[in-house]
Amino acid sequence: MAHTIETARSGRATCRTCRQAIAKGDLRFGEETANAFDDKGGTMRLWHHLACAAKKKPTQLAEALATFDGEVPGRDEIERTIASEAPKQKPTSFPYAERAPTARSRCGECQAAIEKGELRVATPREADPGGLANVSARYLHARCAKGAAGGEDALEALRRNSKGLEAEEWEELARVLG
Ligand SMILES: [Zn+2]
Ligand SMILES: [Zn+2]
């Protein structure tokens, strides 16, 4: 998905974060997301003020900023907000690894419960999800993910998508998935 930053050509769009209008002439952030009403797999854009996106969608905004070559008023402040908020954000793409926040999930491979605090790998329930908004996760014990998400590439994808895991946790994942 390609997220964008552009100048609002009218004042009609509403920010999806704060629900206030985005003024004509202001920069706005467009999150590209799968259009649930289009069965041909089309996409749509959800607009946000840049300052709002920095708090709610930091990872996506950082992606858009990286390819935007115009002037961004208050960019330093926006970058600071992104840096502090991004680690708290839920992952935005599968597969990702995390510590199970509860003991309620069950492993999609071995069917046993995944304990609270245990490392788990989240993969999409459907083959081609087109974004986390549309599909629920299938959780696996890290040790059970070897078949489903094993190998070098999987570890790389996990590194790209996961948030806030420590070096030791990556060592453990490399050991069980490698
Ligand atoms: Zn807003
Ligand atoms: Zn398992």
Coordinates of N, CA, C and O and ligand atoms in Angstrom, one line a residue:
M1 N 0.9 -1.2 0.0 CA 0.0 0.0 0.0 C 0.9 1.2 0.0 O 1.9 1.3 0.7
A2 N 0.5 2.2 -0.8 CA 1.3 3.4 -0.9 C 0.6 4.6 -0.2 O -0.5 5.0 -0.6
H3 N 1.1 5.0 0.9 CA 0.5 6.1 1.6 C 1.0 7.4 1.0 O 2.1 7.4 0.5
T4 N 0.3 8.5 1.1 CA 0.7 9.7 0.5 C 0.5 10.9 1.4 O -0.2 10.9 2.4
I5 N 1.2 12.0 1.1 CA 1.0 13.3 1.7 C 0.7 14.3 0.5 O 1.4 14.2 -0.5
E6 N -0.3 15.1 0.7 CA -0.6 16.0 -0.4 C -1.3 17.2 0.2 O -1.7 17.2 1.4
T7 N -1.4 18.3 -0.6 CA -2.1 19.5 -0.1 C -3.6 19.3 -0.4 O -4.0 18.9 -1.4
A8 N -4.4 19.6 0.6 CA -5.8 19.4 0.5 C -6.4 20.4 -0.5 O -6.1 21.6 -0.4
R9 N -7.0 19.9 -1.5 CA -7.5 20.8 -2.6 C -8.9 21.4 -2.2 O -9.4 22.3 -2.9
S10 N -9.5 20.9 -1.2 CA -10.8 21.5 -0.7 C -10.8 21.4 0.8 O -9.8 20.8 1.4
G11 N -11.8 21.9 1.5 CA -11.8 21.8 2.9 C -12.9 20.8 3.3 O -13.4 20.8 4.5
R12 N -13.2 19.8 2.4 CA -14.3 18.9 2.7 C -13.9 17.6 3.5 O -14.7 17.0 4.1
A13 N -12.6 17.3 3.4 CA -12.2 16.0 4.0 C -12.2 16.1 5.5 O -11.8 17.2 6.0
T14 N -12.5 15.1 6.2 CA -12.5 15.1 7.7 C -11.4 14.2 8.1 O -11.1 13.1 7.5
C15 N -10.7 14.6 9.1 CA -9.6 13.8 9.7 C -10.1 12.6 10.4 O -11.0 12.7 11.3
R16 N -9.6 11.4 10.1 CA -10.1 10.2 10.7 C -9.7 10.0 12.1 O -10.2 9.1 12.8
T17 N -8.7 10.8 12.5 CA -8.3 10.7 13.9 C -9.1 11.6 14.8 O -9.7 11.1 15.8
C18 N -9.2 12.9 14.5 CA -9.8 13.9 15.4 C -11.2 14.3 14.9 O -11.9 15.0 15.7
R19 N -11.6 13.8 13.7 CA -13.0 14.1 13.2 C -13.2 15.5 12.9 O -14.3 15.9 12.6
Q20 N -12.2 16.4 12.9 CA -12.3 17.8 12.5 C -12.0 17.9 11.0 O -11.3 17.1 10.4
A21 N -12.4 19.0 10.4 CA -12.2 19.2 9.0 C -10.7 19.4 8.8 O -10.0 19.9 9.7
I22 N -10.2 19.1 7.6 CA -8.8 19.4 7.2 C -8.9 20.6 6.3 O -9.6 20.5 5.2
A23 N -8.3 21.7 6.7 CA -8.5 23.0 5.9 C -7.9 22.9 4.5 O -6.9 22.3 4.3
K24 N -8.5 23.5 3.6 CA -8.0 23.7 2.2 C -6.6 24.3 2.3 O -6.4 25.2 3.0
G25 N -5.7 23.7 1.6 CA -4.3 24.2 1.5 C -3.4 23.6 2.6 O -2.2 23.7 2.5
D26 N -4.0 22.9 3.6 CA -3.1 22.2 4.6 C -2.6 20.9 4.0 O -3.3 20.3 3.1
L27 N -1.5 20.5 4.4 CA -1.0 19.1 4.0 C -1.8 18.1 4.8 O -2.2 18.3 5.9
R28 N -2.1 17.0 4.1 CA -2.9 15.9 4.7 C -2.2 14.6 4.4 O -1.6 14.5 3.3
F29 N -2.4 13.7 5.3 CA -1.8 12.3 5.1 C -2.9 11.4 4.7 O -4.0 11.3 5.3
G30 N -2.7 10.7 3.6 CA -3.7 9.7 3.1 C -3.2 8.3 3.3 O -2.2 7.9 2.7
E31 N -3.9 7.6 4.2 CA -3.6 6.2 4.4 C -4.3 5.4 3.3 O -5.5 5.4 3.3
E32 N -3.6 4.6 2.5 CA -4.2 3.8 1.6 C -4.6 2.5 2.2 O -3.8 1.8 2.9
T33 N -5.9 2.1 2.1 CA -6.4 0.9 2.8 C -7.3 0.2 1.8 O -7.8 0.7 0.9
A34 N -7.4 -1.1 2.1 CA -8.3 -1.9 1.2 C -9.8 -1.4 1.3 O -10.2 -1.1 2.4
N35 N -10.4 -1.3 0.2 CA -11.8 -0.9 0.2 C -12.7 -2.1 0.4 O -12.9 -2.9 -0.5
A36 N -13.3 -2.2 1.5 CA -14.1 -3.4 1.9 C -15.4 -3.5 1.0 O -16.0 -4.6 0.9
F37 N -15.8 -2.4 0.3 CA -17.0 -2.4 -0.5 C -16.7 -2.7 -1.9 O -17.5 -2.7 -2.8
D38 N -15.4 -2.9 -2.2 CA -15.0 -3.2 -3.6 C -14.5 -4.6 -3.7 O -13.4 -5.0 -3.2
D39 N -15.3 -5.5 -4.3 CA -14.9 -6.9 -4.4 C -13.8 -7.2 -5.4 O -13.4 -8.3 -5.6
K40 N -13.4 -6.1 -6.2 CA -12.3 -6.3 -7.1 C -11.0 -6.0 -6.4 O -9.9 -5.9 -7.1
G41 N -11.0 -5.8 -5.1 CA -9.7 -5.5 -4.4 C -9.2 -4.1 -4.5 O -8.0 -3.9 -4.4
G42 N -10.1 -3.2 -4.7 CA -9.7 -1.8 -4.9 C -9.3 -1.2 -3.5 O -9.5 -1.8 -2.5
T43 N -8.7 0.0 -3.6 CA -8.2 0.6 -2.3 C -8.9 2.0 -2.2 O -9.5 2.5 -3.1
M44 N -8.8 2.6 -1.0 CA -9.3 3.9 -0.8 C -8.4 4.6 0.2 O -7.5 4.0 0.8
R45 N -8.5 5.9 0.3 CA -7.7 6.7 1.2 C -8.5 7.3 2.3 O -9.5 7.8 2.2
L46 N -7.8 7.1 3.5 CA -8.4 7.8 4.7 C -7.5 8.9 5.1 O -6.3 8.7 5.2
W47 N -8.1 10.1 5.2 CA -7.3 11.3 5.4 C -7.1 11.6 6.9 O -8.0 11.4 7.7
H48 N -5.9 12.2 7.2 CA -5.6 12.6 8.6 C -4.8 13.9 8.5 O -4.0 14.1 7.6
H49 N -5.0 14.8 9.5 CA -4.0 15.9 9.7 C -2.6 15.2 9.9 O -2.6 14.1 10.6
L50 N -1.6 15.9 9.5 CA -0.2 15.3 9.7 C 0.0 15.1 11.2 O 0.6 14.0 11.6
A51 N -0.3 16.1 12.1 CA 0.0 15.9 13.5 C -0.8 14.8 14.1 O -0.4 14.1 15.0
C52 N -2.0 14.6 13.6 CA -2.9 13.5 14.1 C -2.3 12.1 13.7 O -2.2 11.2 14.5
A53 N -1.9 12.1 12.4 CA -1.3 10.8 11.9 C 0.0 10.4 12.6 O 0.3 9.3 12.9
A54 N 0.7 11.5 13.0 CA 2.0 11.2 13.8 C 1.7 10.4 15.0 O 2.5 9.6 15.5
K55 N 0.6 10.7 15.7 CA 0.2 10.0 16.9 C -0.5 8.7 16.6 O -0.2 7.7 17.3
K56 N -1.4 8.6 15.7 CA -2.2 7.4 15.5 C -1.6 6.4 14.4 O -1.8 5.2 14.5
K57 N -0.9 6.9 13.5 CA -0.4 6.1 12.4 C 1.1 6.4 12.1 O 1.5 6.7 11.0
P58 N 1.9 6.4 13.2 CA 3.3 6.9 13.0 C 4.1 6.1 11.9 O 4.8 6.7 11.2
T59 N 3.9 4.8 11.9 CA 4.7 4.0 10.9 C 4.3 4.3 9.5 O 5.2 4.5 8.6
Q60 N 3.0 4.4 9.3 CA 2.6 4.7 7.9 C 3.0 6.1 7.5 O 3.3 6.4 6.3
L61 N 2.9 7.1 8.5 CA 3.2 8.5 8.1 C 4.7 8.6 7.8 O 5.1 9.3 6.9
A62 N 5.5 7.8 8.6 CA 7.0 7.8 8.3 C 7.3 7.3 6.9 O 8.1 7.9 6.2
E63 N 6.5 6.3 6.5 CA 6.7 5.8 5.1 C 6.4 6.9 4.1 O 7.1 7.1 3.1
A64 N 5.3 7.6 4.3 CA 4.9 8.6 3.3 C 5.9 9.8 3.4 O 6.2 10.3 2.3
L65 N 6.4 10.2 4.5 CA 7.3 11.3 4.6 C 8.6 11.0 3.9 O 9.2 11.8 3.3
A66 N 9.0 9.7 3.9 CA 10.2 9.3 3.3 C 10.2 9.5 1.8 O 11.3 9.7 1.2
T67 N 9.0 9.5 1.2 CA 9.0 9.7 -0.3 C 8.4 11.1 -0.7 O 8.2 11.4 -1.8
F68 N 8.1 11.9 0.3 CA 7.5 13.2 0.1 C 8.6 14.3 0.0 O 9.4 14.4 0.9
D69 N 8.7 15.0 -1.1 CA 9.9 15.9 -1.2 C 9.5 17.4 -1.0 O 10.3 18.3 -1.2
G70 N 8.2 17.7 -0.7 CA 7.8 19.0 -0.4 C 8.2 19.5 1.0 O 8.8 18.8 1.8
E71 N 7.9 20.8 1.2 CA 8.2 21.4 2.5 C 7.1 20.9 3.5 O 5.9 20.9 3.1
V72 N 7.5 20.5 4.7 CA 6.5 20.1 5.7 C 6.6 21.0 6.9 O 7.6 20.9 7.7
P73 N 5.6 21.9 7.1 CA 5.7 22.8 8.2 C 5.7 22.0 9.5 O 4.9 21.1 9.7
G74 N 6.6 22.4 10.5 CA 6.6 21.6 11.8 C 7.1 20.2 11.6 O 6.8 19.4 12.5
R75 N 7.9 20.0 10.6 CA 8.4 18.6 10.4 C 9.2 18.0 11.6 O 9.0 16.8 11.9
D76 N 10.0 18.9 12.2 CA 10.8 18.4 13.4 C 9.9 17.8 14.5 O 10.1 16.7 15.0
E77 N 8.9 18.6 14.8 CA 7.9 18.2 15.8 C 7.2 16.9 15.4 O 7.0 15.9 16.2
I78 N 6.8 16.8 14.1 CA 6.2 15.6 13.6 C 7.1 14.4 13.7 O 6.7 13.3 14.2
E79 N 8.4 14.6 13.3 CA 9.3 13.5 13.4 C 9.5 13.0 14.9 O 9.7 11.8 15.1
R80 N 9.5 14.0 15.8 CA 9.7 13.6 17.2 C 8.5 12.8 17.7 O 8.7 11.8 18.4
T81 N 7.3 13.2 17.3 CA 6.1 12.5 17.7 C 6.2 11.0 17.1 O 5.9 10.1 17.8
I82 N 6.6 10.9 15.8 CA 6.7 9.6 15.2 C 7.6 8.7 16.0 O 7.3 7.6 16.3
A83 N 8.8 9.3 16.3 CA 9.8 8.5 17.0 C 9.3 8.0 18.4 O 9.6 6.9 18.8
S84 N 8.5 8.8 19.1 CA 8.0 8.4 20.4 C 6.8 7.5 20.3 O 6.6 6.6 21.1
E85 N 6.0 7.6 19.3 CA 4.8 6.8 19.2 C 4.9 5.5 18.4 O 4.2 4.6 18.7
A86 N 5.9 5.5 17.4 CA 6.0 4.3 16.6 C 6.2 3.0 17.4 O 5.6 2.0 17.1
P87 N 7.1 3.0 18.4 CA 7.3 1.7 19.1 C 6.0 1.2 19.9 O 5.9 0.1 20.2
K88 N 5.0 2.1 20.1 CA 3.8 1.7 20.8 C 2.8 1.2 19.9 O 1.7 0.6 20.3
Q89 N 3.0 1.4 18.6 CA 1.9 1.1 17.6 C 1.8 -0.4 17.4 O 2.8 -1.1 17.4
K90 N 0.6 -0.9 17.2 CA 0.5 -2.3 16.8 C 1.1 -2.5 15.4 O 1.1 -1.6 14.6
P91 N 1.6 -3.7 15.2 CA 2.2 -4.0 13.9 C 1.1 -3.7 12.8 O -0.1 -3.9 13.0
T92 N 1.6 -3.3 11.6 CA 0.7 -3.0 10.5 C 0.7 -4.1 9.4 O 0.0 -4.0 8.4
S93 N 1.6 -5.0 9.4 CA 1.7 -6.1 8.4 C 2.0 -7.4 9.0 O 2.8 -7.5 10.0
F94 N 1.5 -8.4 8.4 CA 1.9 -9.8 8.8 C 3.1 -10.2 8.0 O 3.3 -9.7 6.9
P95 N 3.9 -11.2 8.5 CA 3.8 -11.8 9.8 C 4.5 -10.9 10.8 O 5.4 -10.1 10.4
Y96 N 4.2 -10.9 12.1 CA 4.9 -10.2 13.1 C 5.0 -11.1 14.3 O 4.3 -12.1 14.5
A97 N 6.0 -10.8 15.2 CA 6.2 -11.6 16.4 C 6.0 -10.6 17.6 O 6.2 -9.4 17.5
E98 N 5.5 -11.2 18.7 CA 5.2 -10.3 19.9 C 5.1 -11.3 21.1 O 5.1 -12.5 20.9
R99 N 5.2 -10.7 22.2 CA 4.9 -11.4 23.5 C 3.4 -11.4 23.6 O 2.7 -10.4 23.5
A100 N 2.8 -12.6 23.8 CA 1.3 -12.7 24.0 C 0.9 -11.8 25.1 O 1.3 -12.0 26.2
P101 N 0.0 -10.8 24.9 CA -0.5 -9.9 25.9 C -1.4 -10.6 26.9 O -1.7 -10.1 28.0
T102 N -2.0 -11.7 26.5 CA -3.0 -12.4 27.4 C -2.7 -13.9 27.2 O -1.9 -14.3 26.3
A103 N -3.4 -14.7 28.0 CA -3.3 -16.2 27.8 C -4.5 -16.7 27.0 O -4.8 -17.9 27.0
R104 N -5.1 -15.9 26.2 CA -6.4 -16.3 25.6 C -6.1 -16.9 24.2 O -7.1 -17.5 23.6
S105 N -4.9 -16.7 23.6 CA -4.8 -17.2 22.2 C -4.4 -18.7 22.2 O -3.8 -19.2 23.2
R106 N -4.7 -19.4 21.1 CA -4.5 -20.8 21.0 C -3.6 -20.9 19.7 O -3.8 -20.2 18.7
C107 N -2.7 -21.8 19.8 CA -1.8 -22.0 18.6 C -2.5 -22.6 17.4 O -3.1 -23.7 17.6
G108 N -2.3 -22.0 16.3 CA -2.9 -22.5 15.0 C -2.3 -23.9 14.6 O -2.9 -24.5 13.7
E109 N -1.1 -24.2 15.1 CA -0.5 -25.5 14.7 C -0.8 -26.6 15.6 O -1.4 -27.6 15.3
C110 N -0.4 -26.4 16.9 CA -0.6 -27.5 17.8 C -1.8 -27.4 18.7 O -2.1 -28.3 19.4
Q111 N -2.6 -26.3 18.5 CA -3.9 -26.1 19.2 C -3.8 -25.9 20.7 O -4.8 -25.7 21.4
A112 N -2.6 -26.0 21.3 CA -2.4 -25.7 22.7 C -2.5 -24.2 23.0 O -2.2 -23.4 22.1
A113 N -2.8 -23.8 24.2 CA -2.9 -22.4 24.6 C -1.5 -21.8 24.5 O -0.5 -22.5 24.7
I114 N -1.4 -20.5 24.1 CA -0.2 -19.8 24.2 C -0.2 -19.0 25.5 O -1.1 -18.2 25.7
E115 N 0.8 -19.2 26.3 CA 0.8 -18.5 27.6 C 1.1 -17.1 27.5 O 1.7 -16.6 26.6
K116 N 0.5 -16.3 28.5 CA 0.8 -14.9 28.6 C 2.3 -14.7 28.6 O 3.0 -15.3 29.4
G117 N 2.8 -13.7 27.8 CA 4.2 -13.4 27.9 C 5.1 -14.3 27.0 O 6.2 -14.0 26.8
E118 N 4.5 -15.4 26.4 CA 5.2 -16.2 25.6 C 5.4 -15.6 24.2 O 4.5 -14.9 23.7
L119 N 6.5 -15.8 23.5 CA 6.7 -15.3 22.2 C 5.8 -16.0 21.2 O 5.7 -17.3 21.2
R120 N 5.1 -15.2 20.4 CA 4.2 -15.9 19.5 C 4.4 -15.2 18.1 O 4.8 -14.0 18.1
V121 N 4.0 -15.9 17.1 CA 4.1 -15.3 15.7 C 2.7 -15.2 15.2 O 1.9 -16.1 15.3
A122 N 2.4 -14.0 14.6 CA 1.0 -13.8 14.0 C 1.1 -13.8 12.5 O 2.0 -13.2 11.9
T123 N 0.3 -14.7 11.9 CA 0.2 -14.8 10.5 C -1.2 -14.5 10.1 O -2.1 -14.6 10.9
P124 N -1.5 -14.2 8.8 CA -2.9 -13.9 8.5 C -3.7 -15.2 8.3 O -3.1 -16.2 7.9
R125 N -4.9 -15.2 8.7 CA -5.8 -16.3 8.6 C -6.1 -16.6 7.1 O -6.3 -17.7 6.7
E126 N -6.1 -15.5 6.3 CA -6.3 -15.7 4.8 C -5.0 -15.5 4.1 O -4.2 -14.8 4.6
A127 N -4.9 -16.1 2.9 CA -3.6 -16.1 2.2 C -3.2 -14.7 1.8 O -2.1 -14.3 1.9
D128 N -4.1 -13.9 1.3 CA -3.8 -12.6 0.8 C -4.6 -11.5 1.4 O -5.6 -11.1 0.9
P129 N -4.2 -11.1 2.6 CA -5.1 -10.2 3.4 C -5.3 -8.8 2.9 O -6.3 -8.2 3.1
G130 N -4.3 -8.2 2.2 CA -4.4 -6.9 1.8 C -4.5 -5.9 2.9 O -5.2 -4.9 2.8
G131 N -3.9 -6.1 4.0 CA -3.9 -5.2 5.1 C -4.5 -5.8 6.4 O -5.4 -6.6 6.3
L132 N -3.9 -5.3 7.5 CA -4.3 -5.9 8.8 C -5.8 -5.6 9.2 O -6.4 -6.3 9.9
A133 N -6.3 -4.5 8.6 CA -7.7 -4.1 9.0 C -8.7 -5.2 8.6 O -9.7 -5.2 9.3
N134 N -8.4 -6.0 7.6 CA -9.4 -6.8 7.1 C -9.4 -8.3 7.5 O -10.2 -9.1 7.2
V135 N -8.4 -8.6 8.2 CA -8.2 -10.1 8.5 C -7.7 -10.3 9.9 O -7.0 -9.5 10.4
S136 N -8.2 -11.4 10.5 CA -7.8 -11.6 11.8 C -6.5 -12.5 11.8 O -6.1 -13.1 10.8
A137 N -5.8 -12.4 12.9 CA -4.5 -13.1 13.0 C -4.6 -14.6 13.3 O -5.6 -14.9 14.1
R138 N -3.7 -15.4 12.8 CA -3.6 -16.7 13.3 C -2.3 -16.8 14.1 O -1.2 -16.4 13.5
Y139 N -2.4 -17.1 15.4 CA -1.2 -17.0 16.2 C -0.6 -18.4 16.4 O -1.3 -19.4 16.4
L140 N 0.7 -18.4 16.4 CA 1.5 -19.6 16.6 C 2.5 -19.5 17.7 O 3.1 -18.4 17.8
H141 N 2.8 -20.5 18.4 CA 3.9 -20.5 19.3 C 5.1 -20.3 18.4 O 5.2 -20.8 17.2
A142 N 6.1 -19.6 18.8 CA 7.3 -19.3 18.0 C 7.9 -20.7 17.5 O 8.2 -20.9 16.4
R143 N 7.9 -21.7 18.4 CA 8.5 -23.0 18.1 C 7.6 -23.7 17.0 O 8.1 -24.6 16.3
C144 N 6.3 -23.4 17.0 CA 5.4 -24.1 16.0 C 5.4 -23.3 14.7 O 4.8 -23.8 13.7
A145 N 6.0 -22.1 14.6 CA 5.9 -21.3 13.4 C 6.9 -21.7 12.4 O 6.9 -21.2 11.3
K146 N 7.8 -22.7 12.7 CA 8.9 -23.0 11.8 C 8.4 -23.4 10.4 O 8.9 -22.9 9.4
G147 N 7.3 -24.2 10.4 CA 6.8 -24.6 9.1 C 6.1 -23.4 8.4 O 6.3 -23.1 7.2
A148 N 5.3 -22.7 9.1 CA 4.4 -21.7 8.6 C 5.2 -20.4 8.3 O 4.9 -19.7 7.3
A149 N 6.2 -20.1 9.1 CA 6.9 -18.8 8.9 C 8.4 -19.0 9.0 O 9.1 -18.1 9.5
G150 N 8.9 -20.2 8.7 CA 10.3 -20.5 8.9 C 11.2 -20.0 7.9 O 10.8 -19.4 6.9
G151 N 12.5 -20.1 8.2 CA 13.5 -19.7 7.2 C 14.0 -18.3 7.3 O 13.4 -17.5 8.1
E152 N 15.0 -18.0 6.6 CA 15.7 -16.7 6.7 C 14.7 -15.5 6.3 O 14.7 -14.5 7.0
D153 N 14.0 -15.7 5.2 CA 13.1 -14.7 4.8 C 12.0 -14.3 5.8 O 11.7 -13.2 6.0
A154 N 11.5 -15.4 6.5 CA 10.5 -15.1 7.4 C 11.0 -14.3 8.6 O 10.4 -13.4 9.1
L155 N 12.2 -14.6 9.0 CA 12.8 -13.9 10.1 C 13.0 -12.4 9.7 O 12.7 -11.5 10.5
E156 N 13.4 -12.2 8.5 CA 13.5 -10.8 8.0 C 12.2 -10.1 8.0 O 12.1 -8.9 8.4
A157 N 11.2 -10.8 7.5 CA 9.8 -10.2 7.5 C 9.4 -9.9 8.9 O 8.8 -8.8 9.2
L158 N 9.7 -10.7 9.8 CA 9.3 -10.5 11.2 C 10.0 -9.3 11.8 O 9.4 -8.4 12.5
R159 N 11.3 -9.2 11.4 CA 12.1 -8.0 11.9 C 11.5 -6.7 11.4 O 11.5 -5.7 12.0
R160 N 11.0 -6.7 10.1 CA 10.5 -5.5 9.5 C 9.2 -5.1 10.2 O 8.9 -4.0 10.4
N161 N 8.4 -6.1 10.5 CA 7.0 -5.8 11.0 C 6.8 -5.7 12.5 O 5.8 -5.1 12.9
S162 N 7.7 -6.4 13.2 CA 7.4 -6.4 14.7 C 7.8 -5.2 15.4 O 8.6 -4.4 14.9
K163 N 7.2 -4.9 16.5 CA 7.5 -3.7 17.3 C 8.0 -4.1 18.7 O 7.5 -4.9 19.4
G164 N 9.1 -3.4 19.0 CA 9.5 -3.4 20.5 C 10.1 -4.7 21.0 O 10.1 -4.8 22.2
L165 N 10.6 -5.6 20.2 CA 11.2 -6.8 20.7 C 12.7 -6.5 20.9 O 13.3 -5.7 20.2
E166 N 13.2 -7.1 22.0 CA 14.6 -6.9 22.4 C 15.6 -7.9 21.6 O 15.1 -8.9 21.1
A167 N 16.9 -7.5 21.7 CA 17.9 -8.4 21.0 C 17.8 -9.8 21.4 O 17.9 -10.7 20.6
E168 N 17.6 -10.1 22.8 CA 17.5 -11.5 23.2 C 16.3 -12.2 22.6 O 16.3 -13.4 22.3
E169 N 15.2 -11.5 22.4 CA 14.0 -12.1 21.8 C 14.3 -12.4 20.4 O 13.8 -13.5 19.9
W170 N 15.0 -11.6 19.7 CA 15.4 -11.9 18.3 C 16.3 -13.1 18.2 O 16.2 -13.9 17.3
E171 N 17.2 -13.2 19.2 CA 18.1 -14.4 19.2 C 17.2 -15.7 19.4 O 17.5 -16.7 18.7
E172 N 16.3 -15.6 20.3 CA 15.4 -16.7 20.6 C 14.6 -17.1 19.3 O 14.5 -18.3 18.9
L173 N 14.1 -16.1 18.6 CA 13.3 -16.3 17.4 C 14.2 -16.9 16.3 O 13.8 -17.9 15.6
A174 N 15.4 -16.4 16.2 CA 16.3 -16.9 15.2 C 16.6 -18.4 15.5 O 16.7 -19.2 14.6
R175 N 16.7 -18.7 16.8 CA 17.0 -20.1 17.2 C 15.9 -21.1 16.8 O 16.1 -22.1 16.2
V176 N 14.7 -20.7 17.2 CA 13.6 -21.6 16.9 C 13.1 -21.6 15.5 O 12.5 -22.6 15.0
L177 N 13.3 -20.5 14.8 CA 12.8 -20.5 13.4 C 13.9 -20.9 12.4 O 13.6 -21.3 11.2
G178 N 15.1 -20.8 12.8 CA 16.2 -20.9 11.8 C 16.4 -22.3 11.3 O 15.7 -23.3 11.6
Ligands
ZN1 ZN -6.9 15.5 13.0
ZN2 ZN 2.0 -24.5 19.1

